[in-house]
XYZ file of C-alpha atoms in Angstrom:
297
model
C 118.529 90.771 2.618
C 117.867 91.610 6.166
C 114.223 93.146 6.314
C 113.363 95.517 8.416
C 111.013 95.114 11.126
C 107.360 97.099 10.734
C 107.468 97.348 14.418
C 109.275 100.980 15.991
C 112.076 99.982 18.123
C 110.837 101.476 20.752
C 107.977 99.066 20.875
C 110.117 96.280 20.533
C 112.160 96.747 23.449
C 108.329 97.165 25.567
C 107.606 93.803 24.120
C 110.738 92.258 24.599
C 110.422 93.243 28.355
C 107.100 92.348 28.759
C 108.243 88.697 27.520
C 110.673 89.068 30.058
C 108.360 89.815 32.443
C 105.954 87.271 31.537
C 108.255 84.447 31.743
C 109.503 85.724 35.230
C 105.852 85.705 36.132
C 105.470 81.796 35.042
C 108.572 81.128 36.743
C 107.748 82.545 40.200
C 104.489 80.624 39.654
C 105.760 77.732 39.363
C 108.353 77.936 41.817
C 105.678 78.887 44.248
C 105.030 76.367 47.208
C 102.213 73.841 46.874
C 101.207 74.550 50.084
C 100.018 77.964 48.879
C 97.219 76.363 47.540
C 95.941 75.548 51.360
C 96.024 78.813 52.366
C 93.541 81.039 53.877
C 92.431 84.370 52.277
C 91.536 86.653 54.906
C 89.829 89.945 53.506
C 88.664 92.887 55.625
C 85.209 94.084 54.547
C 84.678 97.118 57.161
C 86.947 97.916 60.460
C 86.965 95.144 62.763
C 84.987 92.965 60.272
C 86.511 90.024 58.218
C 85.926 87.307 55.557
C 88.294 83.726 55.954
C 87.766 81.980 52.292
C 89.591 78.833 51.397
C 87.622 75.959 53.827
C 84.189 75.650 52.345
C 81.794 78.035 53.389
C 82.943 81.877 53.606
C 83.459 82.504 57.675
C 82.273 86.156 58.958
C 84.537 87.504 61.964
C 83.253 90.060 63.871
C 85.849 91.859 66.438
C 85.721 94.209 69.163
C 86.282 94.820 73.322
C 83.738 92.277 74.379
C 85.402 88.978 71.933
C 84.832 87.734 68.788
C 81.483 86.583 66.910
C 82.341 84.199 63.789
C 79.224 83.241 61.410
C 79.822 79.680 59.990
C 82.996 77.404 60.209
C 83.692 76.114 57.175
C 84.141 72.128 56.151
C 86.335 72.085 59.487
C 89.400 70.698 57.147
C 91.097 73.619 58.309
C 89.706 74.693 61.256
C 93.535 74.929 63.246
C 94.506 77.397 60.545
C 90.951 79.707 60.764
C 92.017 79.964 64.763
C 94.946 80.993 63.959
C 94.334 83.544 61.202
C 91.273 84.846 63.800
C 94.191 84.940 66.760
C 96.272 87.340 64.224
C 93.349 89.605 63.978
C 92.105 89.578 67.893
C 93.427 87.770 71.086
C 90.229 88.331 72.207
C 88.006 85.198 72.747
C 85.322 84.015 70.620
C 82.042 84.515 72.252
C 79.620 83.398 70.029
C 79.532 81.008 66.577
C 76.455 81.619 64.687
C 75.307 79.073 61.735
C 73.171 79.608 59.065
C 72.345 76.069 58.295
C 73.139 72.547 59.125
C 75.551 71.535 55.821
C 79.055 70.081 56.809
C 81.045 73.089 54.720
C 78.837 75.449 57.240
C 79.332 73.871 60.565
C 82.540 71.260 60.186
C 84.500 73.537 62.238
C 81.886 74.547 65.393
C 83.515 72.033 67.586
C 87.272 73.269 67.441
C 86.257 76.789 67.131
C 83.598 76.612 70.246
C 86.603 75.156 72.304
C 88.829 77.472 71.242
C 86.328 80.653 72.819
C 84.396 81.331 75.982
C 80.813 81.810 76.921
C 79.979 85.041 78.637
C 77.744 83.527 81.012
C 78.827 80.483 83.140
C 76.940 77.454 82.150
C 77.938 74.710 84.139
C 79.456 72.525 81.620
C 78.436 73.751 78.091
C 78.188 70.753 75.534
C 78.702 68.490 78.117
C 82.499 69.401 77.759
C 84.685 71.667 79.758
C 84.072 73.972 82.827
C 81.920 76.296 83.370
C 82.140 79.034 80.559
C 84.693 76.680 78.878
C 83.239 77.174 75.041
C 81.849 79.869 72.861
C 77.700 78.883 72.643
C 76.600 78.077 68.968
C 73.221 79.308 67.976
C 71.099 78.598 64.888
C 67.413 77.934 64.012
C 65.956 74.694 65.905
C 66.010 72.261 62.474
C 70.055 72.598 62.649
C 70.053 71.336 65.899
C 67.628 68.401 65.087
C 69.754 67.369 62.019
C 72.828 67.663 63.670
C 72.060 66.176 66.886
C 71.535 62.101 65.509
C 67.946 60.130 66.456
C 67.874 58.273 69.295
C 70.164 54.945 68.749
C 72.076 56.302 65.926
C 75.258 57.929 65.691
C 75.519 61.749 64.472
C 77.989 62.754 62.083
C 79.205 65.552 64.193
C 80.892 65.266 67.310
C 78.330 66.588 70.595
C 80.668 69.718 70.653
C 79.831 70.733 67.119
C 75.990 70.859 68.165
C 74.136 74.538 68.570
C 73.603 74.966 72.454
C 71.574 77.832 71.530
C 68.662 77.982 69.138
C 65.359 79.959 67.935
C 62.388 78.508 66.486
C 59.529 80.338 64.269
C 57.560 77.497 64.899
C 57.651 79.010 68.718
C 56.582 82.234 66.911
C 60.266 83.165 67.714
C 61.504 83.791 64.041
C 64.633 85.642 65.324
C 67.533 85.619 67.596
C 68.845 89.370 68.941
C 72.408 89.718 70.020
C 74.051 93.341 71.305
C 78.217 92.167 71.130
C 80.852 94.815 70.628
C 78.261 97.839 70.625
C 76.467 96.118 67.744
C 73.330 94.682 67.740
C 73.317 91.110 65.879
C 70.361 90.393 64.586
C 69.898 86.523 63.297
C 66.721 85.419 61.013
C 64.715 82.421 60.098
C 64.563 82.111 56.025
C 61.988 79.370 55.951
C 61.679 76.677 52.915
C 64.553 78.380 51.672
C 68.021 76.430 50.787
C 66.586 74.327 53.502
C 64.085 74.793 56.821
C 67.016 75.528 58.976
C 68.565 78.765 57.079
C 69.370 82.256 58.676
C 71.058 84.699 57.724
C 72.805 87.194 60.197
C 72.655 91.085 59.733
C 75.110 93.059 61.882
C 73.447 96.668 62.217
C 76.134 98.966 62.842
C 78.604 97.817 60.656
C 75.896 97.102 57.584
C 76.905 93.634 56.831
C 74.427 91.058 56.162
C 75.497 87.241 55.749
C 73.252 85.150 54.209
C 74.287 81.109 53.918
C 73.433 79.461 51.206
C 70.283 81.099 50.172
C 72.329 83.369 48.174
C 75.537 81.650 46.630
C 77.607 83.723 43.862
C 79.276 80.197 42.541
C 76.580 78.575 41.479
C 72.337 78.029 41.142
C 70.692 77.676 44.058
C 71.113 74.014 45.511
C 67.648 73.457 47.026
C 67.526 70.637 49.177
C 63.297 69.151 48.680
C 64.282 66.397 51.477
C 65.600 68.871 54.245
C 62.310 71.265 53.238
C 63.623 73.475 51.095
C 61.645 75.170 47.872
C 62.458 77.465 45.022
C 59.591 80.091 46.113
C 61.471 80.174 49.705
C 64.439 80.802 47.905
C 63.297 83.589 46.109
C 61.192 84.782 48.962
C 64.752 84.975 50.950
C 66.278 86.916 48.441
C 63.631 89.254 48.565
C 63.810 90.248 51.900
C 68.118 90.510 51.337
C 66.921 93.403 49.024
C 64.813 94.304 51.788
C 67.285 94.665 54.256
C 70.315 96.057 51.913
C 71.117 99.460 50.956
C 72.951 100.533 47.690
C 75.184 103.388 47.532
C 72.673 106.197 46.502
C 73.035 108.871 45.574
C 76.744 108.684 45.612
C 76.355 105.551 43.474
C 79.740 106.363 41.440
C 81.329 105.227 45.056
C 81.737 101.781 46.244
C 79.775 101.773 49.381
C 76.269 100.366 50.877
C 75.250 96.971 52.515
C 77.955 94.433 52.239
C 76.667 90.821 51.536
C 78.435 87.769 52.391
C 77.254 84.829 50.628
C 77.358 81.569 51.712
C 80.463 80.976 49.111
C 82.102 83.311 46.227
C 83.088 87.014 46.122
C 81.829 89.759 48.127
C 78.648 91.549 46.990
C 75.952 94.123 47.484
C 72.401 94.717 46.732
C 72.645 94.605 42.941
C 74.665 91.456 42.779
C 71.277 90.421 45.169
C 69.102 91.402 42.414
C 70.576 90.163 39.616
C 70.587 86.519 41.297
C 67.158 86.830 42.624
C 66.069 88.010 38.788
C 68.262 84.637 37.296
C 66.317 82.290 39.896
C 62.998 83.811 39.120
C 63.132 83.494 35.440
C 64.702 80.033 35.543
C 61.570 79.433 38.009
C 59.069 80.537 35.328
C 60.418 78.933 32.364
C 60.425 75.470 33.777
C 56.716 76.174 35.550
C 55.850 76.837 31.957
C 57.568 73.653 30.550
C 55.935 71.919 33.477
C 52.389 73.199 32.112
C 53.146 72.330 28.468
C 53.468 68.579 29.739
C 57.099 68.470 29.482
C 58.899 66.302 31.573
């Protein structure tokens, strides 16, 4: 005797349809070109402000009538794709490239993005390449320039066109570098002894966007390069500075809003995400400190 299904006929239809849709989605996923895996993701986080992900570090892009400002340039493996995506957003010249550290996945595209730009002020052969004003200047903390340029008699891992050409240094009592482009104050601030000794974060004041570099990384525990002057306390200090700059969406806390935080890697964030990350790093530091105090290896 045929048993009656305990599931009503209407639900059977819904389940069957869902199964067909799921099977179709699987088939579409299988038929998707493999090249899609190499595609970059372009996210608008503010009017005229974008993040490009998919080539190492997050790449921040500010647009305006004066031109384009780019923060970090990825690994460089997809530099041509990055430039093509930027050209879809604006035909204005790239005016500045800013680096948050000397890490290869943040500076790898420097040479090509700088070459695709144009300096506001004629330079008489910026980076010893091209005609006056032929490239966008690259701004970074002085230690980034020192690490990317090879010591005398050695060969650098980066072409000369990738080296920073505008630097600032807290050692010279210049803890930040200010620009004013596209009607917006852009404040680049040194973060001493954090992820490395050459970290910067970049605050776009009107857009209310803070680009942090790897002092805040949503994908992992902090990477602290002690050989290059990094320290856990420096990371915590930097995270506290980020929290001090950012503003949550108070009093409309049920709405999306507040300062947008662009981490070195991972999801676009807000102040609460940085607070959670700071608390996590602090707890890990305190636990390890306590274990060391007990003589543990």
